[in-house]
XYZ file of N, CA and C in Angstrom:
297
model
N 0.802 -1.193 0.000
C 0.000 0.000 0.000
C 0.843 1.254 0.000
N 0.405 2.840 -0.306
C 0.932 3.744 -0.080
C 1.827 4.054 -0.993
N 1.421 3.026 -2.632
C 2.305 3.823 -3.380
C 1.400 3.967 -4.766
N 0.249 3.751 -4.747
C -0.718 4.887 -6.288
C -1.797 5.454 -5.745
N -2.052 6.744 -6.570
C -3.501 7.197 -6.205
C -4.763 6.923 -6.084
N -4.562 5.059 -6.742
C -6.044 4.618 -6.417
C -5.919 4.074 -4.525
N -4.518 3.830 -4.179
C -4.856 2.910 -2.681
C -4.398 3.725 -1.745
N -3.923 5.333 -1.848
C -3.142 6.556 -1.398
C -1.849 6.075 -0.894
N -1.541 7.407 -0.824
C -0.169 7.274 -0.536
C 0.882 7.671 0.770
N 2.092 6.978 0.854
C 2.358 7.936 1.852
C 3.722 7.973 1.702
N 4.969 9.019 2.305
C 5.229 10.014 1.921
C 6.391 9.441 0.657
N 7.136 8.085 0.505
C 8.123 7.668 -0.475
C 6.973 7.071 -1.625
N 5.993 6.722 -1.223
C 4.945 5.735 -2.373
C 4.924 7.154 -3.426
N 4.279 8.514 -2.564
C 4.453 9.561 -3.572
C 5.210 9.484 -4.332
N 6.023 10.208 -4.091
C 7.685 10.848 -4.374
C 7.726 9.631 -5.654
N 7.753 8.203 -5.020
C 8.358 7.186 -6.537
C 7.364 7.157 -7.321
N 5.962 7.722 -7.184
C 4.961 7.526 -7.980
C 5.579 8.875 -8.854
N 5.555 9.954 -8.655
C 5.981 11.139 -9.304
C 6.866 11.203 -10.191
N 8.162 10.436 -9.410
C 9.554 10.504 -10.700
C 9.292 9.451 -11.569
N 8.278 8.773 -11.091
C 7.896 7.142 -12.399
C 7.331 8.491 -13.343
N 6.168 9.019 -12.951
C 5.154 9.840 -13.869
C 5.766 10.957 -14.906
N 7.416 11.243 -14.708
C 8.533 12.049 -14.865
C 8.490 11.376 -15.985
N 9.027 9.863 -15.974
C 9.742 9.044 -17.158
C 10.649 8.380 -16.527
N 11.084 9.042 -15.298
C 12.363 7.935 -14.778
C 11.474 6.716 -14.048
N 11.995 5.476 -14.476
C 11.434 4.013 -13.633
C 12.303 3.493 -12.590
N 11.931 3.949 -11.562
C 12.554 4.056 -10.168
C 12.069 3.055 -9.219
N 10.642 2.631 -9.975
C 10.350 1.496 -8.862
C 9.132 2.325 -8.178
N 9.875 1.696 -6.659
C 8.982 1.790 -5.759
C 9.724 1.526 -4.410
N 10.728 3.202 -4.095
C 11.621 2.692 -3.402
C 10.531 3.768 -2.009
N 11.701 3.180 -1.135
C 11.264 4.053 0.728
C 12.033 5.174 1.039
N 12.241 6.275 1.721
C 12.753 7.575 1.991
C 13.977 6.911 1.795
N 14.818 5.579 2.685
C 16.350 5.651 1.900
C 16.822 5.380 1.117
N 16.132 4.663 0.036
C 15.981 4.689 -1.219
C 16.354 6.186 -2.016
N 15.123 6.682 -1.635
C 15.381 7.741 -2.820
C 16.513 9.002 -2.159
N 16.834 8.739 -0.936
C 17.811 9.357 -0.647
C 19.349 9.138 -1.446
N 19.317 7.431 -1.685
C 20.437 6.865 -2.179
C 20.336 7.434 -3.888
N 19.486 7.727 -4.204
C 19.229 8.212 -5.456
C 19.439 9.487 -5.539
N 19.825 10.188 -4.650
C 19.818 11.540 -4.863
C 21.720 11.949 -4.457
N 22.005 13.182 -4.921
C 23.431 13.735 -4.599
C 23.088 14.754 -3.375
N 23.645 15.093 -2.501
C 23.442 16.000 -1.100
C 24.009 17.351 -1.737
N 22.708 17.890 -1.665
C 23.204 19.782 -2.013
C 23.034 20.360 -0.999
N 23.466 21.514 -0.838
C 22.819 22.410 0.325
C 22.161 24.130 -0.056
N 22.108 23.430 -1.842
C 21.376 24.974 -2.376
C 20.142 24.499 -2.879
N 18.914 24.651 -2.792
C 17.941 23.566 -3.284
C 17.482 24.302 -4.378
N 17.144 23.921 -5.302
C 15.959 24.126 -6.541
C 15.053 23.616 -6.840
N 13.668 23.682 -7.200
C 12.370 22.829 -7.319
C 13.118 21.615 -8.013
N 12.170 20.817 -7.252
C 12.648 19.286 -7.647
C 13.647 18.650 -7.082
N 14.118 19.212 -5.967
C 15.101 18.193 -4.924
C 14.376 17.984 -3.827
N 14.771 16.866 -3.645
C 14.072 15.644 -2.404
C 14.948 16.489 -0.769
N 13.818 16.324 0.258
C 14.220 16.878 1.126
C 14.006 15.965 2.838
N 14.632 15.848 3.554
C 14.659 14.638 4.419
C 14.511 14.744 5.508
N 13.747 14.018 6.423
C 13.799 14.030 7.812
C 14.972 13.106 8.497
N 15.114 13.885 9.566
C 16.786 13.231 10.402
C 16.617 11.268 9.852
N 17.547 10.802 9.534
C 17.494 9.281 9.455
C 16.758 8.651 8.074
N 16.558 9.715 7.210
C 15.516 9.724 5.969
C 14.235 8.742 5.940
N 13.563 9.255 7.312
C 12.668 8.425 7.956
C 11.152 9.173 7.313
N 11.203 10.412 6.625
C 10.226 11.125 5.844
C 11.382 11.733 5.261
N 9.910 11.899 3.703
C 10.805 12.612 2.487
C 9.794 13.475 1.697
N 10.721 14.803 0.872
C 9.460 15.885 0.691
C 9.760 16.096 -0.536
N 9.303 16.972 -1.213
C 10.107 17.662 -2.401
C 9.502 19.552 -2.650
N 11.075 20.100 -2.617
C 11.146 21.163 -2.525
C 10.478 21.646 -3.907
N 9.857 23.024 -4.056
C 8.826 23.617 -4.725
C 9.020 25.307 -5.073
N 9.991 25.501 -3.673
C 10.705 26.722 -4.450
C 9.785 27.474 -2.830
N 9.786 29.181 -2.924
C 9.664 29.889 -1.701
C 8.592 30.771 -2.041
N 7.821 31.029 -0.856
C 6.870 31.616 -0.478
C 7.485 33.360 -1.066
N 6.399 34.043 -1.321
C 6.822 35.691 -1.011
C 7.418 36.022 -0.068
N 7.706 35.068 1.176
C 8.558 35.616 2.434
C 9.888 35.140 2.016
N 9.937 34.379 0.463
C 11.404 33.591 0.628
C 11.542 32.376 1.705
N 10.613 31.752 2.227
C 10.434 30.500 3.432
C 10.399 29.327 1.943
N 10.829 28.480 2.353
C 11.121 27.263 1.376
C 9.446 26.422 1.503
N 9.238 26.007 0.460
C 7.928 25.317 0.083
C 8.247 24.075 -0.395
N 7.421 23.168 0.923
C 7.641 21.385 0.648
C 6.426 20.688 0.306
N 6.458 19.645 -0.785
C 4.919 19.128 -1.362
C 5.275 17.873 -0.747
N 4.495 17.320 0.497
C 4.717 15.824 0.760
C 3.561 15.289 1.106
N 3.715 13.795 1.502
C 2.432 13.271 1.892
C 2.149 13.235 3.346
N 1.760 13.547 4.280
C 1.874 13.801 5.452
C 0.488 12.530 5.697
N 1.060 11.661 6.668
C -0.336 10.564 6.709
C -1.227 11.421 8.024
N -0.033 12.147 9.117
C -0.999 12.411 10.133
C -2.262 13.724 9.991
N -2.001 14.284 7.892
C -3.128 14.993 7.470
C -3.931 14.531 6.675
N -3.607 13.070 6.125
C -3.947 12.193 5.249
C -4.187 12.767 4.003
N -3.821 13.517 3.740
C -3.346 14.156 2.267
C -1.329 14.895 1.693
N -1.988 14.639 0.287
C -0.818 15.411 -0.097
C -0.447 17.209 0.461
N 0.228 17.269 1.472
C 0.312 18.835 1.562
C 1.468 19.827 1.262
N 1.300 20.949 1.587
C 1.999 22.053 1.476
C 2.498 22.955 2.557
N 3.779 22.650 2.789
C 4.315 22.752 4.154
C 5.540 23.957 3.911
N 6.109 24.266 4.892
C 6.830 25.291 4.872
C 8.276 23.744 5.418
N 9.440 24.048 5.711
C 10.635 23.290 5.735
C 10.798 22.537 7.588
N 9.530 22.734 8.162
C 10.023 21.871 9.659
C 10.116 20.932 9.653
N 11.095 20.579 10.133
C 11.391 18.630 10.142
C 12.560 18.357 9.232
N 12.352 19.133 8.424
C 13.450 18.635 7.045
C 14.473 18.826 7.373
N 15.788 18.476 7.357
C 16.862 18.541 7.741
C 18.413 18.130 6.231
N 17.919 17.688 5.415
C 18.481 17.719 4.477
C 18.161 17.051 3.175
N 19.015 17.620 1.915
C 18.389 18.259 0.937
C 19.172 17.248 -0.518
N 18.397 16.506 -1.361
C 19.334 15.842 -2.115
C 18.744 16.229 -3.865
N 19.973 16.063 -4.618
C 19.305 16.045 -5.905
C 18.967 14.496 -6.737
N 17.797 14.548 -6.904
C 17.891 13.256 -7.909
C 19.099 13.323 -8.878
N 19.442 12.264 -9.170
C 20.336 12.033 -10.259
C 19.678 11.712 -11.643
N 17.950 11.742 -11.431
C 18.174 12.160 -12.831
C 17.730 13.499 -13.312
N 18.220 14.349 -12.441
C 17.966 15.845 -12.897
C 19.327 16.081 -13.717
């Protein structure tokens, strides 16, 4: 469960549903998965994966609010939707490799 929009999702089922929907076939990996898939930046641009301590949750950056506050699209189960979060929790920042 937790990785297509017919059985929902949660927060890596997203993320690999997305970069499949991209063109890249990635599967159907878990936050350290797609961590291992990604290079560690510390300048982000829409479309880098973003991590909680232990890559125990994973987000993807979207770019900044008019305040300049960083904007994260993830699946949050304890809102049971896809949301739109500002950067708490996240702690670091990777690029897919196939950007």
């Amino acid at each position: 469960g937790g990785s297509s929009p017919s059985t929902s999702f949660d927060c890596s089922g997203y993320l690999s549903w997305v970069l499949n929907q991209c063109g890249w076939n990635v599967g159907r990996l878990g936050a350290q998965g797609l961590y291992n898939y990604c290079t560690p930046t510390s300048s982000p641009q829409p479309g880098d994966l973003v991590f909680y301590p232990g890559d125990t949750h994973v987000g993807v950056f979207v770019g900044k609010n008019s305040n300049g506050d960083p904007l994260i699209i993830h699946c949050a189960s304890s809102q049971n939707n896809v949301v739109l979060t500002g950067l708490q929790g996240f702690v670091s920042i990777g690029r897919p490799d196939c950007f």
